[in-house]
Coordinates of C-alpha atoms in Angstrom, one line a residue:
M159 CA -93.0 46.5 -2.9
S160 CA -92.0 44.6 -6.1
L161 CA -89.1 42.3 -7.0
R162 CA -87.3 45.4 -8.4
D163 CA -87.3 46.9 -4.9
L164 CA -85.4 44.0 -3.3
P165 CA -81.7 44.3 -2.6
P166 CA -79.5 42.8 -5.4
A167 CA -78.8 39.5 -3.7
A168 CA -82.5 38.9 -3.0
R169 CA -83.4 39.9 -6.6
S170 CA -80.8 37.3 -7.8
M171 CA -82.2 34.6 -5.6
A172 CA -85.8 35.5 -6.7
A173 CA -84.7 35.3 -10.3
A174 CA -83.2 31.8 -9.7
A175 CA -86.3 30.7 -7.9
S176 CA -88.5 32.0 -10.8
A177 CA -86.4 30.2 -13.4
A178 CA -86.7 27.0 -11.5
V179 CA -90.5 27.3 -11.1
A180 CA -90.9 28.3 -14.7
A181 CA -89.0 25.1 -15.7
A182 CA -91.2 23.1 -13.5
R183 CA -94.3 24.6 -14.9
A184 CA -93.1 23.8 -18.4
A185 CA -92.2 20.2 -17.2
D186 CA -88.7 20.8 -18.6
A187 CA -86.4 18.5 -16.6
D188 CA -83.1 19.8 -18.1
E189 CA -84.0 23.4 -17.5
L190 CA -85.1 22.6 -14.0
R191 CA -81.9 20.8 -13.2
T192 CA -79.9 23.9 -14.5
A193 CA -82.1 26.3 -12.6
A194 CA -82.0 24.2 -9.4
A195 CA -78.2 24.2 -9.6
D196 CA -78.2 28.0 -9.8
L197 CA -80.7 28.2 -6.9
A198 CA -78.7 25.7 -4.8
A199 CA -75.6 28.0 -5.1
F200 CA -77.2 30.5 -2.9
D201 CA -77.0 30.3 0.9
P202 CA -79.2 27.4 1.9
S203 CA -80.2 29.2 5.1
A204 CA -81.9 31.8 2.9
V205 CA -83.2 29.6 0.0
G206 CA -84.9 27.0 2.3
P207 CA -86.9 29.6 4.2
L208 CA -87.7 31.5 1.1
L209 CA -89.1 28.4 -0.7
G210 CA -90.8 27.2 2.5
D211 CA -92.5 30.5 3.0
V212 CA -93.7 30.6 -0.6
L213 CA -95.0 27.0 -0.2
R214 CA -96.8 27.8 3.1
M215 CA -98.5 30.8 1.6
L216 CA -99.6 28.8 -1.5
L217 CA -100.9 26.1 0.8
E218 CA -102.8 28.6 2.9
E219 CA -104.3 30.3 -0.2
T220 CA -105.3 27.0 -2.0
H221 CA -106.8 25.7 1.3
P222 CA -108.5 28.7 2.9
D223 CA -110.5 26.5 5.3
G224 CA -107.4 25.0 6.6
L225 CA -105.4 21.9 5.8
D226 CA -106.0 18.4 7.1
A227 CA -104.2 15.1 6.5
D228 CA -106.2 14.3 3.4
D229 CA -105.4 17.7 1.9
L230 CA -101.7 17.2 2.5
R231 CA -101.8 13.7 1.1
A232 CA -103.6 15.0 -2.0
V233 CA -101.0 17.7 -2.5
L234 CA -98.1 15.3 -2.1
E235 CA -99.7 12.7 -4.4
T236 CA -100.6 15.2 -7.1
T237 CA -97.2 16.7 -7.1
T238 CA -95.4 13.4 -7.0
K239 CA -97.4 11.8 -9.8
A240 CA -97.0 14.9 -12.0
A241 CA -93.3 15.2 -11.3
L242 CA -92.5 11.5 -11.9
A243 CA -94.0 11.8 -15.4
W244 CA -91.2 14.1 -16.5
L245 CA -88.6 14.2 -13.7
P246 CA -87.3 10.7 -13.1
E247 CA -85.3 11.7 -10.0
A248 CA -88.3 13.2 -8.3
D249 CA -88.3 11.7 -4.8
P250 CA -91.6 11.5 -2.9
E251 CA -89.7 11.5 0.5
V252 CA -88.0 14.7 -0.3
L253 CA -91.3 16.3 -1.4
L254 CA -92.8 15.1 1.9
V255 CA -90.0 16.6 4.0
I256 CA -90.3 19.9 2.1
L257 CA -94.0 20.0 2.5
A258 CA -93.7 19.3 6.2
G259 CA -91.0 21.9 6.6
A260 CA -93.1 24.5 4.9
L261 CA -95.7 23.9 7.6
G262 CA -93.1 24.2 10.4
V263 CA -92.6 20.4 11.0
H264 CA -89.0 19.4 10.7
P265 CA -88.5 15.6 10.9
E266 CA -85.4 14.7 12.8
E267 CA -82.9 12.3 11.3
A268 CA -83.5 10.0 14.2
D269 CA -87.0 9.4 12.7
G270 CA -85.2 7.8 9.8
I271 CA -85.8 10.8 7.5
A272 CA -82.8 12.8 6.5
R273 CA -83.2 16.5 5.7
P274 CA -82.7 17.0 2.0
G275 CA -79.6 18.9 0.9
A276 CA -79.7 22.3 -0.8
R277 CA -79.7 20.8 -4.3
A278 CA -82.6 18.4 -3.5
V279 CA -84.6 21.3 -2.1
A280 CA -83.8 23.5 -5.1
L281 CA -85.0 20.7 -7.4
H282 CA -88.1 19.6 -5.6
A283 CA -89.6 22.7 -4.0
P284 CA -90.1 24.5 -7.3
V285 CA -92.1 21.5 -8.6
M286 CA -94.5 21.7 -5.7
I287 CA -94.7 25.5 -6.0
A288 CA -95.5 25.2 -9.7
D289 CA -98.3 22.7 -9.0
L290 CA -99.8 24.9 -6.3
L291 CA -99.5 28.1 -8.4
A292 CA -101.9 26.5 -10.9
G293 CA -104.7 26.9 -8.3
T294 CA -104.1 30.6 -7.6
R295 CA -104.9 33.9 -9.3
R296 CA -101.6 35.5 -8.4
G297 CA -98.2 35.0 -10.0
L298 CA -95.1 33.8 -8.3
D299 CA -93.6 37.3 -7.9
F300 CA -96.4 38.1 -5.4
Y301 CA -95.4 35.2 -3.2
L302 CA -91.7 35.8 -3.5
V303 CA -92.0 39.4 -2.4
A304 CA -94.3 38.4 0.5
A305 CA -91.8 35.7 1.5
F306 CA -88.9 38.2 1.4
R307 CA -90.9 40.6 3.6
E308 CA -91.6 37.8 6.0
M309 CA -87.9 36.9 6.2
A310 CA -87.0 40.5 6.8
R311 CA -89.6 40.8 9.5
S312 CA -88.4 37.7 11.2
Q313 CA -84.8 38.9 11.1
T314 CA -85.8 42.2 12.6
M315 CA -87.6 40.5 15.4
E316 CA -84.7 38.2 16.1
A317 CA -82.1 41.0 16.2
P318 CA -80.8 41.9 19.7

C-alpha cells in the first residue's frame, strides 16, 4: 500500500502532515506554522493518533533495544534544543506530552499538565517526527502508510 492507495481524506491528511514535517526538517518556522494550521483543520481525533503512531514507530525503530528514561530524556532534549533555535514558540511541555502520548501515557489535567490543543499538536509533533526521521533509512511516507493501516486495524477491531 502507498499513500496513493489511501482514501482521499486520508491522502489529504497525509499531505498536510508531510508538509509540516518537511517544514520542520527545513527549520522553516513560517512554513511550519502554515502547514500546522492546515493539519490542525482536520479532525483532531484522527490527526492526534496518526502523528502519535508515526512517532511511536519512529521511537521503536530508532531504539530497537527498547526505550528507557534516559532515551526519552535525550529525545526530548534534542528536539527541544533544535526547535528553540528556529521556532521561538516551541514548548518543551507540549513536546513532553506528545512524546508521552505516543507511548500510550496520557497525563491527566489533574497532574497539572493540560493536553495540548490540535494546533499545538500540529505544530510540535512534526518537529519531533522530523528529528527522529534523521535517524532512519525510511521516508515519512512509509510511516504514514503504516500509521493509517494501524488506525484502520484498530477501528475494525473496535467495530461492533
